[in-house]
Amino acid sequence: MCVPRPLQRSLARSMATAMSTETPQRPRRNFYGRFKGKTLKPSQKTYLNEDLAALSPGAVDWDTNPERRPLDLNKLFGGKPVWLEIGFGGGEHLIHQAQSNPDIGIIGAEPYINGVAMLLGKIRQAGVENLAVHPGDARDLFDVLPEASISRAFLLYPDPWPKTRHHRRRFVTPEHLEPLAKVLKPGSIFRVATDIPDYVRQTLEEVPRAGFEWLAERPADWREPWEDWISTRYEQKALREGRTPHYLTFRRKD
């Protein structure tokens, strides 16, 4: 049967609309950094094989959730407020916050599998039950977090990407900050710790543009750590090498 050209075009448009409605287009996202470092210890492989799946926040990856259905955080944490740590490194701070705040659910996102394995070992040792772990890109997690669902977020000693031509790879760019702002509740707190002066500069420029206000009123507000702070191995390395930590606190505007 010969289908008239106008009808062919109409059918093509209808099919394209239906496809875009049913399944969002997977964005092209460049990832800069390492997924894996040194060979994992046998115990770390065991943690990954036995524990990681049970700590999943839900279907985050595009292969398992192409429709980008929002995560059910009420089901995940039983209605508790939810915090988020982006790039948790070895997991020291994440474990500390989970132990100190048992009435809070905390999601940690980290693409570096060695760091994930270290965290899983710490979770076993500490016995905390209010954590979920996404072993991948935080941008994929932002896709499926419900809007205004996160009460607090942490970005602690992120990769500094020191070369000028690599500054666009830093987390504090619109590509990351705008979706983060979308999932944070109005009035929620966003903490950033870094020992790199130029990262401080870029953070103070970009974060307010994404809908945040910096809460510092005096030098001690960024020179002194937060009251509930635990110094991480990354911070200890910075101190040994003579660099000065900065502690920046932002509030998501209403």
Short mmCIF file of C-alpha atoms in Angstrom, two decimals:
data_model
loop_
_atom_site.label_atom_id
_atom_site.label_comp_id
_atom_site.label_asym_id
_atom_site.label_seq_id
_atom_site.Cartn_x
_atom_site.Cartn_y
_atom_site.Cartn_z
CA MET A 1 0.00 0.00 0.00
CA CYS A 2 1.31 3.43 -0.90
CA VAL A 3 1.02 5.93 1.95
CA PRO A 4 0.76 9.58 0.84
CA ARG A 5 3.77 11.72 1.78
CA PRO A 6 1.80 14.12 4.03
CA LEU A 7 0.50 11.13 5.97
CA GLN A 8 4.00 9.65 6.18
CA ARG A 9 5.29 12.89 7.70
CA SER A 10 2.36 13.02 10.11
CA LEU A 11 2.96 9.44 11.23
CA ALA A 12 6.68 10.09 11.66
CA ARG A 13 6.00 13.13 13.84
CA SER A 14 3.50 11.17 15.92
CA MET A 15 5.95 8.32 16.47
CA ALA A 16 8.75 10.72 17.39
CA THR A 17 6.50 12.48 19.88
CA ALA A 18 5.42 9.18 21.42
CA MET A 19 9.01 7.99 21.75
CA SER A 20 10.17 11.23 23.35
CA THR A 21 7.24 11.08 25.78
CA GLU A 22 7.78 7.46 26.77
CA THR A 23 11.57 7.40 26.99
CA PRO A 24 13.74 10.50 27.53
CA GLN A 25 16.78 10.89 25.33
CA ARG A 26 19.94 9.76 27.08
CA PRO A 27 22.21 12.81 27.35
CA ARG A 28 25.82 12.74 26.24
CA ARG A 29 27.85 13.23 29.39
CA ASN A 30 31.60 13.29 29.50
CA PHE A 31 33.07 11.81 32.65
CA TYR A 32 36.51 12.95 33.77
CA GLY A 33 38.35 11.01 36.42
CA ARG A 34 39.03 7.42 37.42
CA PHE A 35 36.54 4.63 37.89
CA LYS A 36 39.13 2.27 39.36
CA GLY A 37 42.61 2.48 40.88
CA LYS A 38 44.71 -0.19 42.56
CA THR A 39 43.69 -3.83 42.49
CA LEU A 40 40.93 -4.45 45.00
CA LYS A 41 41.62 -6.63 48.02
CA PRO A 42 39.70 -9.91 48.25
CA SER A 43 37.70 -8.49 51.16
CA GLN A 44 36.76 -5.43 49.11
CA LYS A 45 35.57 -7.61 46.25
CA THR A 46 33.44 -9.48 48.77
CA TYR A 47 31.89 -6.23 50.00
CA LEU A 48 31.04 -5.22 46.44
CA ASN A 49 29.56 -8.61 45.56
CA GLU A 50 27.60 -9.10 48.77
CA ASP A 51 26.63 -5.64 50.02
CA LEU A 52 26.42 -3.09 47.22
CA ALA A 53 23.14 -4.17 45.62
CA ALA A 54 21.32 -4.09 48.97
CA LEU A 55 22.45 -0.49 49.52
CA SER A 56 21.19 0.80 46.18
CA PRO A 57 18.85 3.82 46.37
CA GLY A 58 16.90 2.32 43.47
CA ALA A 59 17.08 2.32 39.68
CA VAL A 60 19.46 5.16 38.79
CA ASP A 61 21.36 4.07 35.69
CA TRP A 62 19.89 4.65 32.25
CA ASP A 63 20.04 0.95 31.41
CA THR A 64 17.81 0.03 34.37
CA ASN A 65 15.64 3.15 34.34
CA PRO A 66 15.43 4.59 30.81
CA GLU A 67 12.13 6.31 31.64
CA ARG A 68 13.90 8.18 34.49
CA ARG A 69 11.24 7.31 37.02
CA PRO A 70 11.82 9.20 40.31
CA LEU A 71 13.21 7.29 43.26
CA ASP A 72 10.83 6.54 46.12
CA LEU A 73 12.76 8.11 48.99
CA ASN A 74 9.91 7.61 51.46
CA LYS A 75 10.08 3.88 50.84
CA LEU A 76 13.88 3.91 50.91
CA PHE A 77 14.26 5.70 54.25
CA GLY A 78 10.83 5.41 55.85
CA GLY A 79 9.98 9.09 55.56
CA LYS A 80 13.21 10.38 57.14
CA PRO A 81 14.79 13.61 55.86
CA VAL A 82 17.39 12.80 53.21
CA TRP A 83 20.92 14.17 52.84
CA LEU A 84 23.32 13.72 49.93
CA GLU A 85 27.12 13.52 49.76
CA ILE A 86 28.61 13.98 46.31
CA GLY A 87 31.94 12.18 45.90
CA PHE A 88 32.43 10.62 49.32
CA GLY A 89 36.03 9.47 48.78
CA GLY A 90 36.85 6.85 51.40
CA GLY A 91 33.57 7.38 53.23
CA GLU A 92 34.85 8.73 56.56
CA HIS A 93 32.53 11.73 56.60
CA LEU A 94 29.56 9.74 55.31
CA ILE A 95 29.90 7.15 58.08
CA HIS A 96 30.38 9.87 60.70
CA GLN A 97 27.20 11.66 59.64
CA ALA A 98 25.22 8.40 59.50
CA GLN A 99 26.31 7.48 63.02
CA SER A 100 25.65 10.97 64.37
CA ASN A 101 22.25 11.31 62.68
CA PRO A 102 20.37 7.99 62.83
CA ASP A 103 17.09 9.80 62.08
CA ILE A 104 18.45 11.00 58.72
CA GLY A 105 18.73 8.96 55.53
CA ILE A 106 21.91 9.69 53.58
CA ILE A 107 22.75 8.90 49.96
CA GLY A 108 26.38 8.83 48.89
CA ALA A 109 27.41 9.10 45.23
CA GLU A 110 30.92 8.07 44.18
CA PRO A 111 32.08 6.75 40.78
CA TYR A 112 35.51 5.58 42.03
CA ILE A 113 34.96 1.91 42.82
CA ASN A 114 37.92 1.70 45.22
CA GLY A 115 36.30 4.39 47.35
CA VAL A 116 32.98 2.57 47.20
CA ALA A 117 34.65 -0.63 48.40
CA MET A 118 36.30 1.24 51.27
CA LEU A 119 32.94 2.67 52.32
CA LEU A 120 31.28 -0.74 52.25
CA GLY A 121 33.91 -2.06 54.64
CA LYS A 122 33.30 0.88 56.97
CA ILE A 123 29.53 0.28 56.82
CA ARG A 124 30.05 -3.33 57.91
CA GLN A 125 32.28 -2.24 60.76
CA ALA A 126 30.00 0.59 61.94
CA GLY A 127 26.73 -1.28 61.46
CA VAL A 128 24.88 1.82 60.21
CA GLU A 129 21.57 1.21 58.45
CA ASN A 130 20.61 4.68 57.20
CA LEU A 131 22.85 4.84 54.13
CA ALA A 132 22.30 4.25 50.42
CA VAL A 133 25.11 4.13 47.86
CA HIS A 134 25.14 5.10 44.18
CA PRO A 135 28.43 3.87 42.65
CA GLY A 136 28.37 6.21 39.67
CA ASP A 137 27.96 9.69 38.24
CA ALA A 138 26.01 12.08 40.48
CA ARG A 139 24.34 13.57 37.40
CA ASP A 140 22.52 10.28 36.78
CA LEU A 141 21.34 10.39 40.38
CA PHE A 142 20.09 13.97 39.99
CA ASP A 143 17.94 12.79 37.08
CA VAL A 144 15.87 10.52 39.31
CA LEU A 145 15.83 12.34 42.63
CA PRO A 146 12.43 13.97 43.16
CA GLU A 147 12.40 17.74 42.97
CA ALA A 148 12.97 19.47 46.34
CA SER A 149 13.59 16.14 48.11
CA ILE A 150 17.05 16.65 49.65
CA SER A 151 17.50 18.52 52.94
CA ARG A 152 21.29 18.88 52.91
CA ALA A 153 24.16 18.28 50.49
CA PHE A 154 27.92 17.95 50.90
CA LEU A 155 30.76 18.45 48.41
CA LEU A 156 33.99 17.78 50.28
CA TYR A 157 37.44 18.09 48.73
CA PRO A 158 36.29 17.48 45.15
CA ASP A 159 38.78 16.87 42.37
CA PRO A 160 40.39 20.32 41.89
CA TRP A 161 41.29 19.99 38.19
CA PRO A 162 44.02 22.63 38.68
CA LYS A 163 44.85 23.34 35.03
CA THR A 164 42.93 26.32 33.65
CA ARG A 165 41.74 24.41 30.60
CA HIS A 166 40.24 21.77 32.90
CA HIS A 167 38.23 24.11 35.15
CA ARG A 168 35.06 23.26 33.22
CA ARG A 169 35.44 19.70 34.55
CA ARG A 170 34.95 20.85 38.13
CA PHE A 171 31.72 20.09 39.92
CA VAL A 172 31.00 23.77 40.53
CA THR A 173 29.68 24.42 37.03
CA PRO A 174 26.08 24.95 35.87
CA GLU A 175 25.93 21.39 34.49
CA HIS A 176 26.12 20.06 38.05
CA LEU A 177 24.86 22.92 40.19
CA GLU A 178 21.57 23.54 38.41
CA PRO A 179 20.26 19.96 38.80
CA LEU A 180 21.58 19.92 42.37
CA ALA A 181 19.61 23.07 43.14
CA LYS A 182 16.51 21.48 41.67
CA VAL A 183 16.60 18.46 44.00
CA LEU A 184 17.42 20.50 47.12
CA LYS A 185 14.58 21.81 49.26
CA PRO A 186 14.24 25.59 49.58
CA GLY A 187 16.22 26.66 52.63
CA SER A 188 18.40 23.55 52.62
CA ILE A 189 22.14 23.72 53.28
CA PHE A 190 24.94 22.98 50.80
CA ARG A 191 28.43 22.57 52.30
CA VAL A 192 31.63 22.77 50.25
CA ALA A 193 35.12 22.08 51.62
CA THR A 194 38.26 22.62 49.55
CA ASP A 195 41.92 23.49 50.04
CA ILE A 196 42.37 25.02 46.58
CA PRO A 197 42.10 28.86 46.50
CA ASP A 198 40.99 28.97 42.87
CA TYR A 199 38.30 26.38 43.61
CA VAL A 200 37.06 28.70 46.36
CA ARG A 201 36.92 31.53 43.84
CA GLN A 202 34.96 29.50 41.30
CA THR A 203 32.63 28.15 43.98
CA LEU A 204 31.81 31.65 45.24
CA GLU A 205 31.11 32.76 41.67
CA GLU A 206 29.08 29.82 40.40
CA VAL A 207 27.08 28.53 43.38
CA PRO A 208 25.15 31.79 43.98
CA ARG A 209 24.27 31.91 40.27
CA ALA A 210 22.58 28.53 40.67
CA GLY A 211 20.17 29.81 43.31
CA PHE A 212 22.16 29.77 46.56
CA GLU A 213 23.30 32.39 49.03
CA TRP A 214 26.61 32.24 50.90
CA LEU A 215 26.00 32.38 54.64
CA ALA A 216 29.39 33.70 55.80
CA GLU A 217 29.35 36.84 57.94
CA ARG A 218 32.90 36.79 59.33
CA PRO A 219 36.22 35.13 58.40
CA ALA A 220 35.76 32.38 60.99
CA ASP A 221 32.71 31.19 59.06
CA TRP A 222 34.93 29.86 56.27
CA ARG A 223 38.19 29.36 58.16
CA GLU A 224 36.86 27.14 60.93
CA PRO A 225 35.28 23.72 60.30
CA TRP A 226 31.66 22.98 61.03
CA GLU A 227 30.83 21.87 64.58
CA ASP A 228 29.95 18.35 63.43
CA TRP A 229 32.99 18.05 61.16
CA ILE A 230 35.32 15.07 61.02
CA SER A 231 38.62 15.61 59.25
CA THR A 232 39.00 13.29 56.26
CA ARG A 233 42.15 11.71 54.88
CA TYR A 234 42.04 14.21 51.99
CA GLU A 235 42.04 17.09 54.45
CA GLN A 236 44.90 15.56 56.44
CA LYS A 237 46.92 15.29 53.23
CA ALA A 238 46.21 18.95 52.45
CA LEU A 239 47.34 20.02 55.91
CA ARG A 240 50.53 17.96 55.68
CA GLU A 241 51.32 19.66 52.39
CA GLY A 242 50.72 23.13 53.81
CA ARG A 243 47.39 23.97 52.18
CA THR A 244 44.59 25.76 54.02
CA PRO A 245 41.09 24.26 54.14
CA HIS A 246 38.08 26.46 53.43
CA TYR A 247 34.59 25.61 54.67
CA LEU A 248 31.85 27.26 52.62
CA THR A 249 28.20 27.11 53.63
CA PHE A 250 25.37 27.99 51.25
CA ARG A 251 21.61 28.07 51.61
CA ARG A 252 19.23 27.15 48.80
CA LYS A 253 17.08 30.19 48.16
CA ASP A 254 13.31 29.89 48.51
#
